[in-house]
CSV table of C-alpha atoms in Angstrom, one decimal:
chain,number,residue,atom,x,y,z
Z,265,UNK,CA,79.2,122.8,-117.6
Z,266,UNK,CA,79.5,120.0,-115.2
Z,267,UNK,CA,82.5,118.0,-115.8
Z,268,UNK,CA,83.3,114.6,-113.6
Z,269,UNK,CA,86.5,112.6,-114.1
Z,270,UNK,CA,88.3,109.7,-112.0
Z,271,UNK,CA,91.3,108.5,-111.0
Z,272,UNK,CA,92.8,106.0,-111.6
Z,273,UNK,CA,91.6,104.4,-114.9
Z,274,UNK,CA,92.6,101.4,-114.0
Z,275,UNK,CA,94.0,99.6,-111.1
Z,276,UNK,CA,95.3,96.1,-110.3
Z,277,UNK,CA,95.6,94.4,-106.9
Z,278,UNK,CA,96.0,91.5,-104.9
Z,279,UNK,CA,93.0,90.5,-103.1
Z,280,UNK,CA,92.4,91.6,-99.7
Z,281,UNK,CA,93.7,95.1,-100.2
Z,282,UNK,CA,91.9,98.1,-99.1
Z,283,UNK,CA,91.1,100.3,-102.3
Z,284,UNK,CA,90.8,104.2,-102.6
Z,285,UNK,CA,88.5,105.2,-106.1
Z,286,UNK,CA,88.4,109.0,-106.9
Z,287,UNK,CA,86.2,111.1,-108.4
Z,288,UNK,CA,85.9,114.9,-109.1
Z,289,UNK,CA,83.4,117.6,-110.4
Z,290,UNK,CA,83.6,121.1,-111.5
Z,291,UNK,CA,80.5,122.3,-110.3
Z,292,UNK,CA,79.6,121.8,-107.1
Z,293,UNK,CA,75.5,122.7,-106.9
Z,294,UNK,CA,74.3,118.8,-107.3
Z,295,UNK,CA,71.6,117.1,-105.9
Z,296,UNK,CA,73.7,114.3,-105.0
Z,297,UNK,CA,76.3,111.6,-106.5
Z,298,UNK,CA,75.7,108.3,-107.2
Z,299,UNK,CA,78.7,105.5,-107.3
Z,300,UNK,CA,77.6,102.7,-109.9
Z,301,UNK,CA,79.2,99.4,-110.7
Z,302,UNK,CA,79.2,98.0,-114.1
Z,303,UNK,CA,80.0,94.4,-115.3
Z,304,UNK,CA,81.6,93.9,-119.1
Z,305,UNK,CA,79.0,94.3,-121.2
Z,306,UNK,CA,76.2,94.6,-118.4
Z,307,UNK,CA,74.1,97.5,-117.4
Z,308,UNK,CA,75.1,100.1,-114.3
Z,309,UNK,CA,74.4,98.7,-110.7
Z,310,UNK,CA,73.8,101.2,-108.4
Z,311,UNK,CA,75.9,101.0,-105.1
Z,312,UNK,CA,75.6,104.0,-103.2
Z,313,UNK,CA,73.6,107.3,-103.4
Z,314,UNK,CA,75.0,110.3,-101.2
Z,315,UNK,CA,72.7,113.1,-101.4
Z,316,UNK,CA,74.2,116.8,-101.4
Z,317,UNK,CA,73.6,117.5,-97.8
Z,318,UNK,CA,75.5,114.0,-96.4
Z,319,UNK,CA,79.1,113.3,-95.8
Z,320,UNK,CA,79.2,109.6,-96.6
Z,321,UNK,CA,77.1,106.5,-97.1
Z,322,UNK,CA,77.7,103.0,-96.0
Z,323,UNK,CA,77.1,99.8,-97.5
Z,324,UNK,CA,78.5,96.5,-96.3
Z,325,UNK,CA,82.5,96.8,-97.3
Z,326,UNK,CA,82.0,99.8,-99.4
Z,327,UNK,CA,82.0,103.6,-98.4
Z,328,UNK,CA,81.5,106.6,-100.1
Z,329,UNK,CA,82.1,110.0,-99.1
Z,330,UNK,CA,81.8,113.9,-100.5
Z,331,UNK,CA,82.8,116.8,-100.0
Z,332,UNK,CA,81.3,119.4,-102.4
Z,333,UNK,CA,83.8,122.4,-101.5
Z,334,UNK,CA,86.3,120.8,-103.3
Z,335,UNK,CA,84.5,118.7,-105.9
Z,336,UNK,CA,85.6,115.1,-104.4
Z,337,UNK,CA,84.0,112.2,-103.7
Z,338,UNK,CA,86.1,109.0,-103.1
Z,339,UNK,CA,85.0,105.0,-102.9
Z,340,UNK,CA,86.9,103.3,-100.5
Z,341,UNK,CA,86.5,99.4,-100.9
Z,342,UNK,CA,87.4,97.1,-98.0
Z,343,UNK,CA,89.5,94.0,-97.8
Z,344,UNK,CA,88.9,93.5,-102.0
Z,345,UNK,CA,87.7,90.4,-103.6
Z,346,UNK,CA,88.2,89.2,-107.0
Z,347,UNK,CA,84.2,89.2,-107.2
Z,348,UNK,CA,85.0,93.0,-107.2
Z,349,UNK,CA,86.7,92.9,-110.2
Z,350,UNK,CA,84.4,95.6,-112.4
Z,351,UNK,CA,84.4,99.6,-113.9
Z,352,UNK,CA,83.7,101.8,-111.4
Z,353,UNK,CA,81.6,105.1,-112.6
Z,354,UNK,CA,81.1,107.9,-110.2
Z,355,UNK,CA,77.7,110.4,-111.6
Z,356,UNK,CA,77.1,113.8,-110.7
Z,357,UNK,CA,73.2,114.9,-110.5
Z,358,UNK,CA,73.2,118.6,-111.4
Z,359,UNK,CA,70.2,121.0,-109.9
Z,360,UNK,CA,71.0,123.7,-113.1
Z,361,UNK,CA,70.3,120.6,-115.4
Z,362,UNK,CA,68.9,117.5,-113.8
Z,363,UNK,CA,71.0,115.4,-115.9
Z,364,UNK,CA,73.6,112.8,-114.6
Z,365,UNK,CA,76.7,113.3,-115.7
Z,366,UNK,CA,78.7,110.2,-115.6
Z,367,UNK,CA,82.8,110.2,-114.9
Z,368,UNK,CA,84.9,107.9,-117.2
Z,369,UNK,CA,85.7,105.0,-114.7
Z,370,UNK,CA,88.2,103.0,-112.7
Z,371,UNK,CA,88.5,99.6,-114.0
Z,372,UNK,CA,89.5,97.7,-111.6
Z,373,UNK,CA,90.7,94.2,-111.3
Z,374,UNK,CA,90.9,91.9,-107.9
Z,375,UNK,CA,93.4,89.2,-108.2
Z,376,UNK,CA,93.6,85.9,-106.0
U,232,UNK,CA,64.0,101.6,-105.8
U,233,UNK,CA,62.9,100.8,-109.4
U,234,UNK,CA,63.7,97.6,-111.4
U,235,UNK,CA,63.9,98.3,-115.3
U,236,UNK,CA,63.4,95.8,-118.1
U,237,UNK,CA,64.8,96.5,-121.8
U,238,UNK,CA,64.0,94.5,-125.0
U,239,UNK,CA,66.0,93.2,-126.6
U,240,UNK,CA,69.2,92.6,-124.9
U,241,UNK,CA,71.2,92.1,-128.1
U,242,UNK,CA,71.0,92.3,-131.7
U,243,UNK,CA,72.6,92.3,-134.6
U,244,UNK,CA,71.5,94.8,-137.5
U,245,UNK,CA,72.6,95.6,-141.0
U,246,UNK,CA,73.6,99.1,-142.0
U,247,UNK,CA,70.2,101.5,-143.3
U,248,UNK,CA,67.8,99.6,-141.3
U,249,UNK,CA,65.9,100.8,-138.0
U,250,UNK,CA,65.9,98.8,-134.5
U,251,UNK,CA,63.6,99.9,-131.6
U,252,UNK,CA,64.5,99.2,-128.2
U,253,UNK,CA,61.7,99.0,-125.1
U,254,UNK,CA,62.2,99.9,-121.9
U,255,UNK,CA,59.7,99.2,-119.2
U,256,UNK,CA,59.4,100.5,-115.6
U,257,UNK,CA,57.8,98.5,-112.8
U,258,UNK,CA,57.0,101.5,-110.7
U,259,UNK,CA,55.6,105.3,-112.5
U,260,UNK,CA,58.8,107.6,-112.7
U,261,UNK,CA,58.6,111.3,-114.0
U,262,UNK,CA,61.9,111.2,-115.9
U,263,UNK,CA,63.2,108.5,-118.3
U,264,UNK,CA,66.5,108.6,-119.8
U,265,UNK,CA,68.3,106.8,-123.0
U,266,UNK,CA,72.3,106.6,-122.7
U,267,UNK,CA,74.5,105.5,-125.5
U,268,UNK,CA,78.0,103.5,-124.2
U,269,UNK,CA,80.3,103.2,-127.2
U,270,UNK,CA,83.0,100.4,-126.5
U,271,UNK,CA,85.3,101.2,-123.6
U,272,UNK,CA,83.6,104.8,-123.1
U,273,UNK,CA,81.8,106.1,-120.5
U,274,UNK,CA,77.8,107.1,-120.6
U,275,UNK,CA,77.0,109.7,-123.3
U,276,UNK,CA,72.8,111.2,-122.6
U,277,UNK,CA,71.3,110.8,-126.1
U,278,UNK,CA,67.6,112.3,-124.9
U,279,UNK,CA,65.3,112.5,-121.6
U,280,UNK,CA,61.9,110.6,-122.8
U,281,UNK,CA,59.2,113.2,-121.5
U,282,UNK,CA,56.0,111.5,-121.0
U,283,UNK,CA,53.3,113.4,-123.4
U,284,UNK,CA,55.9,115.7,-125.1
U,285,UNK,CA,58.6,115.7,-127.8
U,286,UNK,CA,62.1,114.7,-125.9
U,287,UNK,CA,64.9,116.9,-125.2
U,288,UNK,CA,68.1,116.1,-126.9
U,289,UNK,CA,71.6,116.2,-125.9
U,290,UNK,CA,74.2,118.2,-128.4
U,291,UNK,CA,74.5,116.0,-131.4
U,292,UNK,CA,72.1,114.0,-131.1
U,293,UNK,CA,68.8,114.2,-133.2
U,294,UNK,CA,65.0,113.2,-133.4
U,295,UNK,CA,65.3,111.9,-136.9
U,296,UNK,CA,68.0,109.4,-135.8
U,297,UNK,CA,67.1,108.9,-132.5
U,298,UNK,CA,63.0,109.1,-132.0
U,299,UNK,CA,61.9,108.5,-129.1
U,300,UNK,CA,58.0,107.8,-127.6
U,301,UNK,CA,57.0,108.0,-123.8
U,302,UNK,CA,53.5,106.7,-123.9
U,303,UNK,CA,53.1,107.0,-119.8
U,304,UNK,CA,54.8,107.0,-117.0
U,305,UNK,CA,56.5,103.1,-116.8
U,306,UNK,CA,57.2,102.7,-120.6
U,307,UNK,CA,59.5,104.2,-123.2
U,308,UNK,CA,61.3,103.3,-126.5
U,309,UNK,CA,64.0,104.2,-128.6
U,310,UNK,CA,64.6,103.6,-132.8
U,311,UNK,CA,68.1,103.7,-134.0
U,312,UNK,CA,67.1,104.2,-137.5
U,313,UNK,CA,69.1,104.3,-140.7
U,314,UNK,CA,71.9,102.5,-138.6
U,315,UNK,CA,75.8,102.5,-139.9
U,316,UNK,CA,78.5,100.6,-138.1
U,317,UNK,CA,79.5,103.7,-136.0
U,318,UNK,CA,75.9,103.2,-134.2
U,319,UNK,CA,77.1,99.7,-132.7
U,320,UNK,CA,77.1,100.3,-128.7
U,321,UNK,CA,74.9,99.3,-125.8
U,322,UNK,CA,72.0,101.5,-125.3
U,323,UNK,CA,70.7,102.1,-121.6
U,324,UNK,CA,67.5,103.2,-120.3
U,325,UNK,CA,67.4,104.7,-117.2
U,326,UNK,CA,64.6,106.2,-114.6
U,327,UNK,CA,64.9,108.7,-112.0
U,328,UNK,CA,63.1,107.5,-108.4
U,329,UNK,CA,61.7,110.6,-106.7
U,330,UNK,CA,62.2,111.9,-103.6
U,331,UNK,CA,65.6,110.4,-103.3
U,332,UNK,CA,66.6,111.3,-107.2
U,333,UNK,CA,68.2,108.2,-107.6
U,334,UNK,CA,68.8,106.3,-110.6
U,335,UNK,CA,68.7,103.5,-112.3
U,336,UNK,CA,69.5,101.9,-114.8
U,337,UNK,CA,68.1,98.7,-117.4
U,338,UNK,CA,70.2,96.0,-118.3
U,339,UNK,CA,71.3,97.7,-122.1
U,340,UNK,CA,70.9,96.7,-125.2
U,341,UNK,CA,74.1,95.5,-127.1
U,342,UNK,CA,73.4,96.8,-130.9
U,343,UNK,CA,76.1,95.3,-133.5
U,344,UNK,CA,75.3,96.8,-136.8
U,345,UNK,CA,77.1,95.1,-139.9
């Protein structure tokens, strides 16, 4: 059973720092992982897909990466802004199940 | 990529009645989802809405609480029926774009039930 967790809960920083999100699965046959933002009380935003075969996606000052071996996939968010300021959720789409299975979020805050 | 639309966006219910949510695609997608997000959780799959067939349920989750309808392939709903307190959340439709296998997600429903 896929299982997809992240680290840290929560994180606090000044703005313009560099930021390093984690997230981790057990099971490593997916079709890809998907990094979503979520505003209080909004729906999900997705940011970036990476699909099973790539190493990383780009996307203006965010970029993910995986690496399936070990069950990692990190965000890295450049030069922060408090417009940043949301919950993170990495989501893991499995090929046994074809369900996303969503991690429980960094919620992060970007302070002037 | 697909833009989803969900009615309504909020509501405010009183225990034993029923509240059906909409959720409409603007593009055909094979595979329609329904999330639950209780307050400051993460995304729990109720049921995948399968166009012309019953849905599939996730553990603990059932049709007589839960029914769902798929009429095609842009439009789905979901009835919260008999609805206590512990049923308050925001509810989250999703689609699944093919080839890529990307998804996305509706704006949620925020259900308070008094």
């Amino acid at each position: 059973k896929q299982e997809v967790t992240q680290i840290p809960a929560a994180l606090s920083v000044p703005e313009g720092e560099n930021l390093v999100l984690n997230c981790s699965f057990t099971d490593s046959a997916i079709y890809n992982l998907q990094w979503f933002r979520q505003d209080p009380g909004k729906g999900l935003t997705s940011l970036l897909l990476i699909q099973s075969s790539q190493r990383e996606q780009t996307s203006g000052r965010l970029n993910a990466s995986l690496d399936k071996s070990s069950g990692r996939s990190t965000l890295y968010i450049a030069a922060s802004q408090p417009g940043d300021s949301a919950t993170y959720l990495c989501a893991a789409l499995s090929y046994n199940t074809d369900k996303l299975i969503f991690g429980t979020g960094t919620r992060l805050q970007v302070f002037p | 990529s697909a833009v989803i639309s969900q009615k309504p966006s909020r509501d405010i219910c009183q225990r034993g009645t029923s509240l059906t949510i909409q959720c409409q695609v603007d593009s055909q997608v094979t595979m329609m989802f329904w999330y639950r997000q209780q307050p400051g959780q993460s995304l729990t799959l109720i049921a995948t809405a399968n166009q012309g067939s019953e849905a599939t349920y996730e553990s603990g989750f059932v049709i007589d609480k839960f029914p769902i309808s798929r009429p095609n392939l842009t439009f789905s709903t979901l009835t919260v029926s008999n609805m206590s307190p512990e049923d308050s959340s925001i509810y989250l439709c999703s689609a699944l774009d093919s080839p890529s296998y990307e998804q996305y997600f509706g704006p949620g429903t925020r259900l308070t039930v008094t």
